[in-house]
Short mmCIF file of C-alpha atoms in Angstrom, two decimals:
data_model
loop_
_atom_site.label_atom_id
_atom_site.label_comp_id
_atom_site.label_asym_id
_atom_site.label_seq_id
_atom_site.Cartn_x
_atom_site.Cartn_y
_atom_site.Cartn_z
CA MET A 1 -14.46 -4.12 -3.45
CA PRO A 2 -16.69 -2.15 -1.28
CA ALA A 3 -14.63 -3.18 1.48
CA ARG A 4 -11.65 -1.40 0.04
CA PHE A 5 -13.46 1.73 -0.30
CA SER A 6 -14.88 1.92 2.86
CA LEU A 7 -11.69 1.63 4.66
CA SER A 8 -10.31 4.47 2.63
CA LEU A 9 -13.11 6.83 3.65
CA LEU A 10 -12.42 5.61 7.28
CA ILE A 11 -9.10 7.10 6.72
CA VAL A 12 -10.25 9.95 5.57
CA GLY A 13 -12.53 10.65 7.92
CA LEU A 14 -9.55 9.67 10.70
CA CYS A 15 -7.68 12.64 8.62
CA ALA A 16 -10.10 15.20 9.27
CA SER A 17 -9.87 14.26 13.21
CA ALA A 18 -6.14 14.46 13.34
CA PHE A 19 -5.99 18.00 11.69
CA VAL A 20 -8.50 19.08 14.32
CA LEU A 21 -6.93 16.68 17.37
CA VAL A 22 -3.28 16.63 16.25
CA ASP A 23 -2.12 19.71 14.33
CA GLY A 24 -5.49 21.73 15.87
CA SER A 25 -7.16 24.72 14.24
CA ALA A 26 -3.79 26.51 13.63
CA VAL A 27 -2.32 24.64 11.10
CA ALA A 28 -5.72 24.29 9.42
CA SER A 29 -5.95 27.87 9.33
CA ALA A 30 -1.95 28.46 8.66
CA ALA A 31 -1.11 25.46 5.78
CA PRO A 32 -3.68 25.27 2.61
CA LEU A 33 -4.63 21.65 1.31
CA THR A 34 -2.77 20.42 -1.66
CA GLY A 35 -2.50 17.53 -3.86
CA ASP A 36 -4.29 15.23 -5.92
CA ILE A 37 -7.57 13.26 -5.46
CA GLY A 38 -9.35 11.02 -8.22
CA THR A 39 -10.39 7.43 -8.91
CA GLY A 40 -9.66 4.75 -11.19
CA ALA A 41 -9.17 0.65 -11.09
CA SER A 42 -6.58 -1.48 -10.51
CA TYR A 43 -5.49 -4.92 -11.97
CA GLU A 44 -3.50 -6.99 -9.11
CA VAL A 45 -3.48 -10.03 -7.16
CA HIS A 46 -6.58 -11.06 -5.18
CA ASP A 47 -4.04 -11.86 -2.41
CA PRO A 48 -0.31 -11.76 -1.16
CA SER A 49 -0.10 -15.43 -2.26
CA GLY A 50 -0.91 -14.54 -6.10
CA SER A 51 -3.48 -17.17 -6.43
CA ARG A 52 -5.34 -15.27 -9.10
CA TYR A 53 -5.85 -11.50 -10.89
CA GLU A 54 -8.80 -9.43 -10.43
CA THR A 55 -10.15 -5.63 -11.03
CA ARG A 56 -10.59 -3.42 -8.41
CA PRO A 57 -11.98 -0.05 -8.06
CA LEU A 58 -9.21 2.49 -6.95
CA PRO A 59 -9.63 5.63 -5.25
CA TYR A 60 -6.48 7.80 -5.26
CA PHE A 61 -5.09 9.98 -2.84
CA ASP A 62 -2.30 12.41 -2.62
CA LEU A 63 -3.04 14.84 -0.28
CA THR A 64 -0.97 17.06 1.84
CA TRP A 65 -2.19 19.53 4.75
CA GLY A 66 0.44 20.93 7.08
CA ASN A 67 2.71 18.19 8.73
CA VAL A 68 -0.43 15.42 7.76
CA GLU A 69 0.23 13.36 4.51
CA LEU A 70 -2.99 11.04 3.18
CA SER A 71 -2.05 8.98 -0.08
CA SER A 72 -3.51 5.70 -1.15
CA ASP A 73 -0.12 3.68 -0.56
CA ASP A 74 1.10 5.00 2.66
CA GLY A 75 -2.34 6.33 4.22
CA LEU A 76 -2.21 8.72 6.74
CA GLN A 77 0.61 9.86 8.20
CA TRP A 78 1.40 12.65 10.87
CA SER A 79 4.85 13.97 10.89
CA ALA A 80 5.51 14.76 14.86
CA LEU A 81 9.09 15.36 14.55
CA HIS A 82 10.11 17.51 11.24
CA SER A 83 14.19 19.01 10.81
CA GLY A 84 16.66 19.01 8.74
CA GLY A 85 14.97 16.68 6.38
CA TRP A 86 14.00 14.33 8.65
CA SER A 87 10.49 13.63 9.74
CA ALA A 88 8.90 10.87 11.86
CA GLY A 89 5.71 9.96 13.61
CA PRO A 90 2.78 8.29 13.54
CA PHE A 91 0.68 6.29 10.85
CA ILE A 92 -2.59 4.51 10.09
CA ASN A 93 -3.18 2.75 6.91
CA HIS A 94 -5.18 -0.49 5.62
CA LEU A 95 -4.98 -4.27 4.44
CA ASP A 96 -6.57 -5.87 2.16
CA GLY A 97 -8.02 -9.66 3.49
CA ARG A 98 -8.84 -12.34 1.16
CA THR A 99 -11.92 -14.37 0.53
CA ALA A 100 -10.88 -18.01 0.60
CA ASN A 101 -12.30 -19.47 -2.94
CA GLY A 102 -11.54 -20.58 -5.72
CA SER A 103 -8.23 -21.70 -5.50
CA LEU A 104 -8.27 -20.57 -1.73
CA ARG A 105 -11.22 -22.73 -0.67
CA GLY A 106 -10.59 -24.54 2.52
CA LEU A 107 -8.09 -21.70 3.63
CA GLY A 108 -10.19 -19.63 5.55
CA ASP A 109 -10.88 -15.76 5.04
CA VAL A 110 -8.77 -13.16 6.05
CA ASP A 111 -10.88 -9.63 6.82
CA ASP A 112 -9.73 -6.73 5.70
CA MET A 113 -7.12 -4.77 8.57
CA LEU A 114 -6.18 -1.53 9.86
CA VAL A 115 -2.30 -1.03 10.59
CA GLY A 116 -1.30 1.36 13.18
CA GLY A 117 2.77 2.44 14.09
CA GLY A 118 5.19 4.74 13.43
CA PHE A 119 7.65 5.86 10.41
CA VAL A 120 10.83 7.56 10.17
CA ALA A 121 11.92 8.93 6.43
CA TYR A 122 14.47 10.98 4.92
CA SER A 123 13.76 13.86 2.35
CA PRO A 124 16.90 16.43 2.15
CA GLN A 125 15.26 17.55 -1.22
CA PRO A 126 11.45 17.42 -2.72
CA TRP A 127 12.25 15.01 -5.42
CA TRP A 128 13.70 11.83 -3.34
CA ASN A 129 13.64 10.23 0.10
CA VAL A 130 14.06 7.09 1.78
CA SER A 131 11.84 5.94 4.88
CA ALA A 132 11.03 3.14 6.92
CA GLN A 133 8.09 2.03 9.16
CA ALA A 134 6.84 -0.80 11.51
CA GLY A 135 3.40 -1.55 12.81
CA ARG A 136 0.76 -3.80 14.00
CA THR A 137 -2.21 -4.92 12.55
CA VAL A 138 -5.93 -4.76 14.05
CA GLY A 139 -8.56 -6.95 12.57
CA GLY A 140 -8.44 -9.65 10.24
CA GLY A 141 -10.60 -11.90 11.88
CA SER A 142 -9.72 -14.76 14.90
CA GLY A 143 -5.97 -15.57 14.70
CA ASN A 144 -5.22 -13.65 11.81
CA GLY A 145 -2.36 -10.56 11.62
CA GLY A 146 0.37 -9.38 13.29
CA LEU A 147 3.38 -6.81 12.79
CA ILE A 148 4.97 -5.84 9.35
CA GLY A 149 7.79 -3.50 8.65
CA LYS A 150 8.85 -1.86 5.20
CA LEU A 151 12.10 0.09 3.73
CA GLY A 152 11.68 2.16 0.68
CA GLY A 153 12.89 5.28 -1.52
CA GLU A 154 11.15 6.85 -3.97
CA LEU A 155 12.72 9.03 -7.07
CA ASP A 156 10.54 11.55 -8.77
CA TYR A 157 11.36 13.62 -12.02
CA PRO A 158 10.49 14.99 -14.91
CA VAL A 159 10.22 12.80 -18.12
CA TYR A 160 8.94 15.06 -21.29
CA ARG A 161 6.84 18.35 -21.88
CA GLY A 162 4.92 18.04 -18.14
CA ILE A 163 4.87 14.32 -17.93
CA MET A 164 6.62 13.55 -14.22
CA GLY A 165 7.84 9.91 -13.31
CA SER A 166 8.28 8.49 -10.02
CA SER A 167 10.41 5.26 -9.23
CA GLN A 168 10.30 3.49 -6.23
CA VAL A 169 11.67 0.56 -4.34
CA SER A 170 10.96 -1.42 -1.27
CA ALA A 171 11.13 -4.21 1.08
CA HIS A 172 8.41 -5.65 3.05
CA PHE A 173 8.64 -8.08 6.75
CA SER A 174 6.39 -9.90 8.46
CA ASP A 175 6.76 -11.80 11.82
CA HIS A 176 5.41 -14.88 11.65
CA ALA A 177 1.89 -14.40 12.81
CA MET A 178 1.39 -12.24 9.55
CA MET A 179 3.17 -14.51 7.55
CA GLN A 180 1.02 -17.35 8.52
CA THR A 181 -2.34 -15.55 7.96
CA PHE A 182 -1.54 -15.29 4.34
CA PHE A 183 1.06 -18.07 3.48
CA GLY A 184 0.53 -20.71 5.94
CA VAL A 185 -1.31 -23.66 6.31
CA ASP A 186 -2.64 -25.32 9.06
CA ALA A 187 -3.47 -29.07 9.69
CA GLN A 188 -7.39 -27.76 9.14
CA GLN A 189 -6.25 -26.05 6.19
CA ALA A 190 -4.61 -28.89 5.00
CA GLN A 191 -7.47 -31.44 5.22
CA ALA A 192 -9.74 -28.87 3.41
CA SER A 193 -7.67 -27.80 1.04
CA GLY A 194 -5.13 -30.65 -0.40
CA LEU A 195 -2.17 -28.56 0.65
CA ARG A 196 0.69 -29.80 2.55
CA THR A 197 0.81 -28.32 6.13
CA ASP A 198 3.40 -25.20 6.07
CA HIS A 199 4.31 -23.19 9.62
CA ALA A 200 5.62 -20.21 7.43
CA GLY A 201 8.10 -18.05 9.38
CA GLY A 202 9.13 -14.41 10.00
CA GLY A 203 11.43 -12.42 7.87
CA LEU A 204 11.14 -10.61 4.56
CA GLN A 205 8.77 -11.14 2.39
CA ALA A 206 8.78 -9.18 -0.40
CA THR A 207 10.71 -7.07 -2.82
CA VAL A 208 8.65 -4.43 -5.31
CA LEU A 209 9.74 -2.30 -7.80
CA SER A 210 6.94 0.48 -8.98
CA GLN A 211 6.98 2.74 -11.62
CA ALA A 212 4.16 5.77 -12.23
CA LEU A 213 3.73 8.24 -14.82
CA GLN A 214 1.54 11.41 -14.48
CA PHE A 215 0.70 13.19 -17.58
CA PRO A 216 -1.14 16.31 -18.23
CA LEU A 217 -4.33 16.72 -18.92
CA LEU A 218 -6.68 19.56 -18.83
CA ASP A 219 -6.39 22.39 -15.99
CA HIS A 220 -5.89 20.93 -12.69
CA TRP A 221 -6.54 17.20 -14.36
CA SER A 222 -4.23 14.39 -15.12
CA LEU A 223 -3.83 10.87 -15.52
CA VAL A 224 -2.31 8.90 -12.99
CA THR A 225 -0.26 5.45 -14.48
CA THR A 226 1.77 2.96 -12.16
CA LEU A 227 2.93 -0.35 -13.15
CA SER A 228 4.40 -2.65 -10.16
CA TRP A 229 6.35 -5.72 -9.80
CA THR A 230 6.37 -7.53 -6.59
CA HIS A 231 9.02 -10.62 -5.83
CA LEU A 232 8.15 -13.15 -3.12
CA GLN A 233 10.83 -14.18 -0.98
CA GLY A 234 11.89 -15.94 2.05
CA ALA A 235 9.45 -18.37 3.47
CA ALA A 236 6.65 -16.76 1.40
CA ALA A 237 8.00 -17.74 -1.57
CA ASP A 238 8.87 -21.39 -0.12
CA SER A 239 5.17 -21.77 1.07
CA THR A 240 3.46 -24.28 -0.19
CA LEU A 241 0.27 -22.18 -1.31
CA VAL A 242 2.44 -20.12 -3.36
CA LYS A 243 4.37 -23.30 -5.10
CA ALA A 244 0.78 -25.08 -5.99
CA ARG A 245 -1.64 -22.28 -6.50
CA GLY A 246 -0.11 -19.05 -6.14
CA ARG A 247 2.86 -16.75 -7.69
CA VAL A 248 6.41 -15.90 -7.05
CA ASP A 249 6.59 -12.75 -9.43
CA GLN A 250 2.93 -10.95 -9.67
CA GLY A 251 2.29 -7.99 -11.52
CA GLU A 252 0.13 -4.55 -10.82
CA ALA A 253 -1.37 -2.09 -13.58
CA ASP A 254 -3.19 0.54 -11.95
CA VAL A 255 -4.57 3.69 -13.29
CA ALA A 256 -6.81 6.88 -12.44
CA VAL A 257 -7.82 10.20 -13.45
CA ALA A 258 -7.00 12.85 -10.37
CA TYR A 259 -7.60 16.63 -9.83
CA HIS A 260 -4.73 18.60 -8.43
CA PHE A 261 -5.12 21.89 -6.06
#
């Protein structure tokens, strides 16, 4: 969707600014830019309730410049502290909103949001890591957004003849305000949508399992595929919206062609 591309371009711009303002010209001259960049498509749910599926264009980033990283999943991160396998610092990312049409009619649109906060990660070896992050959303429209958090781990490994695999598991948390944004139904929304009112509490929102494979193509080019499974939990799974029109179990399939440098 255009909003998704505009937010991704905004993050790229912020990334360029961070290199100048945070790490400075010394890092820019000493650390080469490495990683992958490409484009593809994603088949995923329209919103966290799983009201319907849709296909979206997918910008793909996995870039590193010194202590700054930019990825499609984690956004822009700066490792302000880095020692003994530990790293910590600020991050900024984007969060897709929703258009309240179809089965979501009457529930209100939610604008795309930016998320800013901090992270801490432990990676004693380049091929595995565990991490935690917490942040607050900006935007989303009047009364929308809140606090979110994530705990996760990732394991990278060779599969066969240059094919690389990556397995990830993560737990996602939201406060009451954030949970209410996507899963709650207030009195006005209940009247407009026909759903029962629901004041969603905060806590564990979902667990996510992902499996990615990277297939080598021509020199510097590869095909990246990812399959993900999301299981809603707590107030999200118990939401009247999810029970009536959404899905507790949701899938996602991504494919992209990327250039490595």
